[in-house]
Amino acid sequence: SAVISQKPSRDICQRGTSLTIQCQVDSQVTMMFWYRQQPGQSLTLIATANQGSEATYESGFVIDKFPISRPNLTFSTLTVSNMSPEDSSIYLCSGGWEYEQYFGPGTRLTVT
Amino acid sequence: TQLLEQSPQFLSIQEGENLTVYCNSSSVFSSLQWYRQEPGEGPVLLVTVVTGGEVKKLKRLTFQFGDARKDSSLHITAAQPGDTGLYLCAGEGSGGYQKVTFGTGTKLQVIP
């Protein structure tokens, strides 16, 4: 298994600003992903964080808005850029291997 | 796009009752994972099923993967208040090391 931590756990930001969320895994994982979730609803995949190369984004998500870094096998960051109230959500990172994926506690973002 | 529909969407039952949650898709998955999520936390992996027709048991929870690897079910026997949460199925694409698509989710409330 893997233990995943995220920072910050929550933040309130003004529109037009950017926030970087950090995700740390306690062991080397093959895959890391970033998701968005509205409270009580399912998860929407934003992108796959690829180690040493550009992330792979899902339809509706673009690099300029959600730049992602993954410099090694245990760490990744997601930046939410030029935020608007529509970006208010819970952002979750996950890491794992084939057939198993572990999640961080999430970052609750509110944009005012 | 691989879609996973869960039913029911909401379920409120009395402690001690049995229940089944279904996860259906028209796509074939290499594996199917089930998660439970509580408010303020990330999803927690319960089980992964890989082989068509596979049945796995985790205490009072029984998971089954359809023969064609397109659907799955979660059966809970004698539900307890601690089972309350959001249950999510997630399908992993074929070929291994692929992204995971999450189902629509089932909110379960077990009333003492």
Coordinates of C-alpha atoms in Angstrom, one line a residue:
Chain A
S1 CA 0.0 0.0 0.0
A2 CA 1.0 3.7 -0.1
V3 CA 0.3 6.6 2.1
I4 CA -0.4 9.9 0.4
S5 CA -0.3 13.4 1.8
Q6 CA -1.5 16.6 0.3
K7 CA -0.8 20.2 1.1
P8 CA -2.7 22.4 1.7
S9 CA -5.7 20.6 3.1
R10 CA -7.9 23.6 2.3
D11 CA -7.6 27.2 1.0
I12 CA -9.7 30.2 0.2
C13 CA -8.4 32.1 -2.8
Q14 CA -9.4 35.2 -4.7
R15 CA -10.4 34.9 -8.4
G16 CA -7.5 35.5 -10.8
T17 CA -4.9 34.0 -8.5
S18 CA -3.2 30.6 -8.7
L19 CA -2.8 27.8 -6.1
T20 CA -0.3 25.0 -6.2
I21 CA -1.2 21.7 -4.5
Q22 CA 1.5 19.3 -3.5
C23 CA 1.2 15.5 -3.3
Q24 CA 3.7 13.3 -1.6
V25 CA 3.8 9.5 -1.6
D26 CA 5.6 7.5 1.0
S27 CA 6.9 5.0 -1.6
Q28 CA 7.7 5.0 -5.3
V29 CA 4.6 4.5 -7.4
T30 CA 4.2 3.8 -11.1
M31 CA 1.2 6.0 -11.6
M32 CA 0.0 9.3 -10.2
F33 CA -3.2 11.0 -11.0
W34 CA -5.1 14.2 -10.2
Y35 CA -8.9 14.3 -9.8
R36 CA -11.6 16.8 -9.0
Q37 CA -14.6 16.0 -6.9
Q38 CA -17.7 18.0 -5.8
P39 CA -18.8 17.0 -2.3
G40 CA -20.8 13.8 -2.3
Q41 CA -20.2 13.2 -6.0
S42 CA -17.9 11.0 -8.0
L43 CA -14.4 11.8 -9.1
T44 CA -13.5 13.3 -12.4
L45 CA -10.0 12.7 -13.7
I46 CA -8.0 15.8 -14.6
A47 CA -4.8 14.3 -15.8
T48 CA -2.2 11.6 -15.5
A49 CA 1.1 12.9 -14.0
N50 CA 3.9 11.4 -16.0
Q51 CA 7.4 11.3 -14.4
G52 CA 9.8 13.5 -16.3
S53 CA 7.4 14.4 -19.1
E54 CA 4.3 16.4 -19.8
A55 CA 1.1 15.2 -18.1
T56 CA -1.7 13.6 -20.1
Y57 CA -4.9 15.6 -19.8
E58 CA -8.5 14.5 -20.1
S59 CA -11.0 16.1 -22.3
G60 CA -12.0 19.5 -20.9
F61 CA -8.8 20.1 -19.0
V62 CA -5.8 21.9 -20.4
I63 CA -2.2 22.4 -19.4
D64 CA -2.4 26.2 -19.3
K65 CA -5.2 26.0 -16.7
F66 CA -3.9 23.0 -14.7
P67 CA -0.1 22.7 -15.1
I68 CA 1.2 19.5 -13.5
S69 CA 4.7 18.5 -12.5
R70 CA 6.1 15.2 -11.5
P71 CA 9.8 15.4 -11.0
N72 CA 10.2 11.9 -9.5
L73 CA 8.3 8.8 -8.5
T74 CA 7.0 10.1 -5.2
F75 CA 6.0 13.7 -5.7
S76 CA 3.7 15.7 -7.9
T77 CA 2.1 19.2 -8.0
L78 CA -1.0 20.5 -9.5
T79 CA -1.5 24.3 -10.1
V80 CA -4.9 25.8 -10.6
S81 CA -4.3 28.9 -12.6
N82 CA -6.3 32.1 -13.0
M83 CA -8.9 30.8 -10.7
S84 CA -12.6 31.5 -10.9
P85 CA -15.5 30.5 -8.6
E86 CA -16.2 27.5 -10.9
D87 CA -12.8 26.0 -9.8
S88 CA -14.1 25.7 -6.3
S89 CA -13.9 21.9 -5.6
I90 CA -12.0 19.2 -3.8
Y91 CA -8.8 18.2 -5.6
L92 CA -7.4 14.8 -5.0
C93 CA -4.2 13.1 -6.0
S94 CA -3.7 9.4 -6.1
G95 CA -0.7 7.1 -6.6
G96 CA -0.3 3.4 -7.1
W97 CA 0.4 0.5 -9.4
E98 CA -1.6 -1.8 -11.6
Y99 CA -4.8 -2.9 -9.9
E100 CA -4.4 -0.6 -6.8
Q101 CA -4.6 3.1 -6.3
Y102 CA -4.4 5.1 -3.1
F103 CA -5.7 8.6 -2.4
G104 CA -4.7 11.6 -0.5
P105 CA -7.2 13.3 1.8
G106 CA -7.9 16.0 -0.8
T107 CA -7.5 19.8 -0.9
R108 CA -10.7 21.7 -0.5
L109 CA -10.5 24.9 -2.6
T110 CA -12.9 27.8 -2.4
V111 CA -12.5 30.6 -4.9
T112 CA -14.2 33.9 -4.0
Chain B
T1 CA -15.3 7.2 -23.3
Q2 CA -15.8 4.5 -20.7
L3 CA -18.8 5.1 -18.5
L4 CA -19.7 3.3 -15.3
E5 CA -23.2 3.6 -14.0
Q6 CA -23.9 2.7 -10.4
S7 CA -27.3 1.9 -8.9
P8 CA -28.9 2.8 -6.8
Q9 CA -27.7 6.4 -6.5
F10 CA -28.9 6.7 -2.9
L11 CA -29.7 4.0 -0.3
S12 CA -31.0 4.5 3.2
I13 CA -31.5 1.3 5.2
Q14 CA -31.8 0.1 8.8
E15 CA -29.0 -1.6 10.6
G16 CA -29.0 -5.3 10.0
E17 CA -30.4 -5.2 6.5
N18 CA -28.7 -6.5 3.4
L19 CA -28.0 -4.5 0.3
T20 CA -26.5 -4.8 -3.2
V21 CA -24.9 -2.0 -5.2
Y22 CA -24.4 -2.5 -8.9
C23 CA -21.8 -1.1 -11.3
N24 CA -22.5 -1.4 -15.0
S25 CA -20.7 -0.5 -18.2
S26 CA -20.8 -1.4 -21.9
S27 CA -16.9 -1.4 -21.8
V28 CA -14.6 -4.2 -20.8
F29 CA -12.2 -3.5 -18.0
S30 CA -9.0 -5.3 -17.1
S31 CA -9.9 -4.8 -13.4
L32 CA -12.6 -3.3 -11.3
Q33 CA -11.9 -1.6 -8.0
W34 CA -14.3 -0.7 -5.2
Y35 CA -13.7 2.2 -2.9
R36 CA -15.5 3.7 0.1
Q37 CA -15.2 7.4 0.9
E38 CA -16.2 9.2 4.0
P39 CA -16.7 13.0 4.2
G40 CA -13.5 15.0 4.3
E41 CA -11.4 12.0 3.3
G42 CA -10.1 10.5 0.1
P43 CA -11.5 7.2 -1.3
V44 CA -10.2 4.1 0.4
L45 CA -9.6 1.0 -1.7
L46 CA -11.7 -2.0 -0.6
V47 CA -10.9 -4.6 -3.2
T48 CA -9.8 -5.2 -6.7
V49 CA -11.3 -7.9 -8.9
V50 CA -9.4 -9.0 -12.0
T51 CA -10.8 -12.2 -13.4
G52 CA -14.2 -12.5 -15.0
G53 CA -16.6 -14.2 -12.6
E54 CA -14.3 -13.6 -9.7
V55 CA -15.9 -13.3 -6.2
K56 CA -14.0 -11.8 -3.3
K57 CA -15.2 -11.5 0.3
L58 CA -14.1 -8.9 2.8
K59 CA -15.8 -9.7 6.1
R60 CA -19.5 -8.8 5.5
L61 CA -18.8 -7.4 2.0
T62 CA -18.9 -9.6 -1.1
F63 CA -17.7 -8.4 -4.5
Q64 CA -18.3 -10.0 -7.8
F65 CA -16.9 -9.2 -11.2
G66 CA -19.1 -10.1 -14.2
D67 CA -18.1 -12.9 -16.5
A68 CA -17.6 -10.5 -19.4
R69 CA -15.7 -8.0 -17.1
K70 CA -18.2 -5.2 -17.9
D71 CA -20.0 -5.1 -14.6
S72 CA -19.6 -5.7 -10.9
S73 CA -21.7 -5.9 -7.7
L74 CA -21.1 -5.2 -4.0
H75 CA -23.2 -7.0 -1.5
I76 CA -23.2 -6.0 2.2
T77 CA -24.7 -8.4 4.7
A78 CA -26.1 -7.2 8.0
A79 CA -25.2 -3.6 7.3
Q80 CA -23.8 -1.5 10.2
P81 CA -23.7 2.3 10.8
G82 CA -20.0 2.1 10.1
D83 CA -20.7 1.1 6.5
T84 CA -22.2 4.5 5.9
G85 CA -20.4 6.3 3.1
L86 CA -20.0 6.9 -0.6
Y87 CA -19.2 3.7 -2.5
L88 CA -17.4 4.1 -5.8
C89 CA -16.6 1.5 -8.4
A90 CA -13.7 2.2 -10.8
G91 CA -12.7 0.4 -13.9
E92 CA -9.1 0.1 -15.1
G93 CA -8.6 0.0 -18.9
S94 CA -7.0 -2.9 -20.6
G95 CA -3.3 -3.3 -21.1
G96 CA -2.3 -2.5 -17.5
Y97 CA -1.0 0.7 -16.1
Q98 CA -4.0 2.5 -17.5
K99 CA -6.1 5.3 -16.0
V100 CA -9.1 4.4 -13.9
T101 CA -12.6 5.6 -14.7
F102 CA -14.8 6.1 -11.7
G103 CA -18.5 5.2 -11.5
T104 CA -21.3 7.6 -10.6
G105 CA -21.3 6.6 -6.9
T106 CA -23.7 5.2 -4.4
K107 CA -24.4 7.1 -1.2
L108 CA -25.3 4.6 1.6
Q109 CA -26.8 5.6 4.9
V110 CA -27.2 2.9 7.6
I111 CA -29.6 4.0 10.3
P112 CA -28.9 2.6 13.8

